[in-house]
Coordinates of C-alpha atoms in Angstrom, one line a residue:
M1 CA 58.9 -12.4 -75.0
T2 CA 56.0 -14.5 -74.0
R3 CA 54.3 -13.7 -70.7
T4 CA 52.9 -16.4 -68.6
P5 CA 49.3 -15.7 -67.6
Y6 CA 49.0 -14.8 -63.9
D7 CA 47.5 -17.7 -61.8
P8 CA 46.5 -16.5 -58.3
E9 CA 46.2 -20.2 -57.2
Q10 CA 50.0 -20.4 -57.2
E11 CA 50.0 -17.8 -54.4
G12 CA 47.5 -19.7 -52.4
A13 CA 44.2 -18.2 -53.7
Q14 CA 41.2 -20.6 -53.3
M15 CA 39.9 -21.4 -56.8
M16 CA 37.6 -24.3 -56.2
F17 CA 34.4 -24.0 -54.2
D18 CA 32.9 -27.5 -54.1
G19 CA 30.8 -27.3 -51.0
R20 CA 32.6 -24.2 -49.6
M21 CA 31.2 -20.7 -49.3
S22 CA 32.2 -18.3 -52.1
Y23 CA 31.9 -14.6 -52.4
G24 CA 28.7 -14.9 -54.4
D25 CA 27.3 -17.4 -51.8
Y26 CA 28.0 -15.1 -48.9
L27 CA 26.3 -12.0 -50.6
R28 CA 23.5 -14.2 -52.0
L29 CA 24.1 -12.6 -55.4
D30 CA 21.9 -15.2 -57.1
R31 CA 18.9 -13.7 -55.3
I32 CA 20.0 -10.0 -55.6
L33 CA 20.9 -10.2 -59.3
S34 CA 17.8 -12.1 -60.3
A35 CA 15.6 -9.3 -58.8
Q36 CA 16.0 -6.9 -61.8
T37 CA 13.0 -7.8 -63.9
P38 CA 11.8 -5.0 -66.3
L39 CA 8.2 -5.1 -67.2
S40 CA 8.7 -3.5 -70.6
D41 CA 11.2 -3.7 -73.5
A42 CA 12.5 -0.2 -72.7
H43 CA 16.3 -0.1 -72.4
D44 CA 16.2 2.5 -69.6
E45 CA 13.9 0.6 -67.3
M46 CA 16.9 -1.4 -66.1
L47 CA 18.5 1.9 -64.9
F48 CA 15.4 2.9 -63.1
I49 CA 15.1 -0.5 -61.3
V50 CA 18.8 -0.7 -60.3
Q51 CA 18.9 2.8 -59.0
H52 CA 15.9 2.4 -56.8
Q53 CA 16.9 -1.1 -55.6
A54 CA 20.4 0.1 -54.8
S55 CA 19.0 3.0 -52.8
E56 CA 16.7 0.7 -50.9
I57 CA 19.8 -1.4 -49.9
W58 CA 21.6 1.7 -48.6
M59 CA 18.4 2.6 -46.8
R60 CA 18.5 -0.8 -45.1
L61 CA 21.8 0.2 -43.6
V62 CA 20.6 3.7 -42.6
I63 CA 17.7 2.1 -40.6
H64 CA 20.2 -0.3 -39.0
E65 CA 22.4 2.6 -37.9
L66 CA 19.7 4.9 -36.8
T67 CA 18.0 2.2 -34.7
S68 CA 21.3 1.6 -32.9
V69 CA 21.8 5.4 -32.5
C70 CA 18.5 5.6 -30.6
Q71 CA 19.6 2.7 -28.3
H72 CA 23.0 4.1 -27.6
I73 CA 21.7 7.6 -26.8
A74 CA 19.1 6.1 -24.5
S75 CA 21.9 4.3 -22.7
D76 CA 24.0 7.5 -22.4
D77 CA 26.6 5.7 -24.6
L78 CA 27.3 8.6 -27.0
A79 CA 30.7 7.6 -28.6
P80 CA 29.3 4.8 -30.8
S81 CA 26.3 7.0 -31.8
F82 CA 28.8 9.6 -33.2
K83 CA 30.4 7.1 -35.4
M84 CA 27.0 5.8 -36.6
L85 CA 25.6 9.2 -37.3
A86 CA 28.7 10.1 -39.3
R87 CA 28.3 6.9 -41.3
V88 CA 24.7 7.7 -42.0
S89 CA 25.7 11.1 -43.4
R90 CA 28.2 9.4 -45.7
I91 CA 25.5 7.0 -46.8
L92 CA 23.2 9.9 -47.6
D93 CA 26.0 11.4 -49.7
Q94 CA 26.2 8.1 -51.6
L95 CA 22.5 8.2 -52.2
N96 CA 22.8 11.8 -53.4
S97 CA 25.3 10.6 -56.0
A98 CA 22.8 8.0 -57.3
W99 CA 20.5 10.8 -58.4
D100 CA 23.3 11.9 -60.8
V101 CA 23.1 8.5 -62.6
L102 CA 19.3 8.6 -62.8
R103 CA 19.5 12.1 -64.3
T104 CA 21.1 10.6 -67.4
M105 CA 17.6 9.4 -68.3
T106 CA 15.7 11.9 -70.4
P107 CA 11.9 12.6 -70.2
S108 CA 11.4 10.8 -73.6
E109 CA 13.2 7.7 -72.3
Y110 CA 11.1 7.6 -69.1
T111 CA 7.9 7.7 -71.0
T112 CA 8.8 4.5 -72.8
F113 CA 8.2 2.4 -69.6
R114 CA 6.3 4.7 -67.2
E115 CA 3.0 3.0 -67.8
A116 CA 4.6 -0.3 -66.7
L117 CA 5.0 1.2 -63.2
G118 CA 1.3 1.2 -62.6
M119 CA 0.5 3.0 -59.3
S120 CA 3.9 2.2 -57.7
S121 CA 5.8 5.3 -56.5
G122 CA 8.8 6.1 -54.3
F123 CA 6.6 7.7 -51.6
Q124 CA 5.3 4.2 -50.9
S125 CA 8.8 3.1 -49.8
F126 CA 8.4 1.6 -46.3
Q127 CA 12.1 1.9 -45.6
Y128 CA 12.1 5.6 -46.4
R129 CA 9.1 6.0 -44.1
A130 CA 11.0 4.2 -41.4
I131 CA 13.9 6.6 -41.8
E132 CA 11.6 9.6 -41.6
F133 CA 10.0 8.2 -38.4
L134 CA 13.4 7.4 -36.8
A135 CA 14.5 11.0 -37.7
G136 CA 11.4 12.5 -36.1
N137 CA 9.2 13.3 -39.1
K138 CA 6.1 11.5 -37.7
N139 CA 3.0 11.3 -39.8
A140 CA 0.5 8.5 -39.1
A141 CA -1.3 9.2 -42.4
M142 CA 1.8 7.8 -44.2
M143 CA 1.1 4.4 -42.7
R144 CA -1.9 3.8 -44.9
P145 CA 0.0 2.7 -48.1
H146 CA 1.3 -0.2 -46.1
E147 CA -1.9 -1.6 -44.6
H148 CA -1.9 -4.4 -47.2
K149 CA 1.3 -5.7 -45.6
P150 CA 0.5 -6.5 -41.9
D151 CA 4.1 -7.2 -40.9
I152 CA 5.5 -4.1 -42.5
H153 CA 2.6 -2.0 -41.1
A154 CA 3.2 -3.4 -37.6
W155 CA 6.9 -2.7 -37.9
L156 CA 6.3 0.9 -38.9
K157 CA 3.7 1.4 -36.2
D158 CA 6.3 0.3 -33.6
I159 CA 8.8 2.9 -34.9
L160 CA 6.1 5.6 -35.1
H161 CA 5.3 5.1 -31.4
K162 CA 8.9 5.1 -30.2
P163 CA 11.1 8.2 -29.5
S164 CA 13.0 9.4 -32.5
I165 CA 16.8 10.2 -32.4
Y166 CA 15.9 13.8 -31.5
D167 CA 13.5 12.7 -28.8
E168 CA 16.2 10.5 -27.3
S169 CA 18.6 13.4 -27.5
L170 CA 16.3 15.7 -25.6
R171 CA 15.7 13.1 -22.9
L172 CA 19.5 12.8 -22.6
L173 CA 19.7 16.6 -22.1
A174 CA 17.2 16.2 -19.2
R175 CA 19.3 13.4 -17.7
K176 CA 22.3 15.7 -17.9
G177 CA 20.6 18.3 -15.8
F178 CA 19.2 20.7 -18.4
A179 CA 15.7 22.0 -17.7
I180 CA 13.6 20.4 -20.4
D181 CA 9.8 20.9 -20.2
H182 CA 7.9 17.8 -19.0
A183 CA 5.6 18.2 -22.0
V184 CA 8.7 17.5 -24.3
L185 CA 9.8 14.5 -22.3
E186 CA 6.5 12.7 -21.9
R187 CA 4.7 13.6 -25.1
D188 CA 3.0 11.3 -27.6
W189 CA 6.0 10.1 -29.6
S190 CA 3.7 9.3 -32.6
R191 CA 3.0 13.0 -33.1
P192 CA 5.3 15.5 -34.9
Y193 CA 7.7 17.3 -32.7
Q194 CA 7.0 21.0 -31.9
P195 CA 9.8 23.5 -31.2
N196 CA 10.1 24.3 -27.5
E197 CA 11.7 27.2 -25.7
S198 CA 13.3 25.0 -23.0
V199 CA 15.0 22.9 -25.7
R200 CA 16.3 26.1 -27.4
N201 CA 17.7 27.3 -24.1
A202 CA 19.4 24.0 -23.5
W203 CA 21.1 23.9 -26.9
L204 CA 22.0 27.6 -26.6
Q205 CA 23.8 26.9 -23.3
I206 CA 25.7 24.0 -24.8
Y207 CA 26.8 26.0 -27.8
R208 CA 27.9 28.9 -25.7
D209 CA 30.2 26.7 -23.7
P210 CA 31.2 23.7 -25.8
E211 CA 34.2 22.8 -23.5
A212 CA 31.9 22.2 -20.5
N213 CA 29.4 20.1 -22.6
W214 CA 31.7 18.6 -25.2
S215 CA 29.8 15.3 -25.8
L216 CA 26.5 17.0 -26.1
Y217 CA 28.0 19.6 -28.4
E218 CA 29.4 16.9 -30.6
L219 CA 26.0 15.1 -30.6
A220 CA 24.4 18.4 -31.7
E221 CA 26.8 18.8 -34.6
K222 CA 26.4 15.2 -35.7
L223 CA 22.6 15.7 -35.8
V224 CA 23.0 18.9 -37.8
D225 CA 25.3 17.1 -40.2
F226 CA 22.8 14.3 -40.6
E227 CA 20.0 16.7 -41.4
D228 CA 22.2 18.7 -43.7
Y229 CA 22.8 15.6 -45.9
F230 CA 19.2 14.5 -45.6
R231 CA 18.0 17.8 -46.9
R232 CA 20.4 17.5 -49.9
W233 CA 19.0 14.1 -50.6
R234 CA 15.4 15.5 -50.6
F235 CA 16.4 18.4 -52.8
N236 CA 18.2 16.3 -55.3
H237 CA 15.1 14.1 -55.5
V238 CA 13.0 17.1 -56.3
T239 CA 15.3 18.4 -59.0
T240 CA 15.7 14.9 -60.6
V241 CA 11.9 14.3 -60.7
E242 CA 11.3 17.8 -62.2
R243 CA 14.0 17.2 -64.8
I244 CA 12.4 13.9 -65.9
I245 CA 8.7 14.4 -65.6
G246 CA 8.2 18.2 -65.0
F247 CA 5.1 18.9 -63.0
K248 CA 3.1 15.8 -64.0
T249 CA 1.1 13.9 -61.4
G250 CA 3.3 11.2 -59.8
T251 CA 2.6 7.5 -60.6
G252 CA 1.3 7.0 -57.1
G253 CA -1.3 9.8 -57.5
T254 CA 0.7 12.5 -55.6
S255 CA 1.2 16.0 -57.1
G256 CA 4.7 14.9 -58.0
V257 CA 7.2 17.8 -57.7
N258 CA 4.8 19.9 -55.7
Y259 CA 4.5 17.1 -53.1
L260 CA 8.2 16.7 -52.9
R261 CA 8.7 20.4 -52.4
K262 CA 6.5 20.2 -49.4
M263 CA 8.9 17.7 -47.9
L264 CA 11.7 20.3 -48.2
E265 CA 9.9 22.5 -45.7
V266 CA 10.3 19.8 -43.0
V267 CA 12.8 20.6 -40.3
L268 CA 13.8 17.7 -38.1
F269 CA 15.8 19.4 -35.4
P270 CA 14.5 23.0 -35.4
E271 CA 16.2 24.3 -32.2
L272 CA 19.6 23.2 -33.5
W273 CA 19.2 25.4 -36.6
N274 CA 17.5 28.3 -34.8
V275 CA 20.1 28.6 -32.1
R276 CA 22.7 29.6 -34.7
T277 CA 21.0 33.0 -35.2
E278 CA 21.5 33.8 -31.5
L279 CA 25.2 32.8 -31.1

């Protein structure tokens, strides 16, 4: 029996796009899919490019969400920030899965195009730097790789000098009546955050009586969830790089794996982790 090929137009599907916006038009796929331009003849360079470009697109969304999280917490509007932080955690999980794809590339395959990368390196990602700054890992020295791009440098400087999501959370604790040291609330936002006893005491009080402080308790857990996934992303980055290049110097001149391991020591929300020992 002959089967008639399915024609979605018979059910009302739009099939002609003469002057009307199509799926590809809306997503600007012509621009996105023309951005994969390998600089060598190596087969695996395409994998390297796609993995990093896809990660940068996801990071674009992380920045969008974290920027809004800061604004909502600053406005005492916590419910939307919970949804956004949960979304960011899922994005980081997605980024973690991307490392699994890159790990299919062997050291031998990477060496076939590594020279084509020149001095470019992932640590120069301005979007990753923005995420670090928004999350509270402030380091003005990491602005220097972007001085040749005045617009990007100015954008990062603005984020560097604004309160992070943790800074905004601590200001919220003060507005809710918790005794947070003035030095925490009025500090130089461009400097790395230092653990503070008053902050530890506030979170401890919240964790000991969640029912009386439920929204703040939920905020604390959303922040821990975010950092948990962020740590996994960093860790998987380290193991992926070690698997592919060992302990060679990175293309950007860093110490490679040793540099990335230093990043694993960074704790974004120290009191939220330390308080667990005392409960």
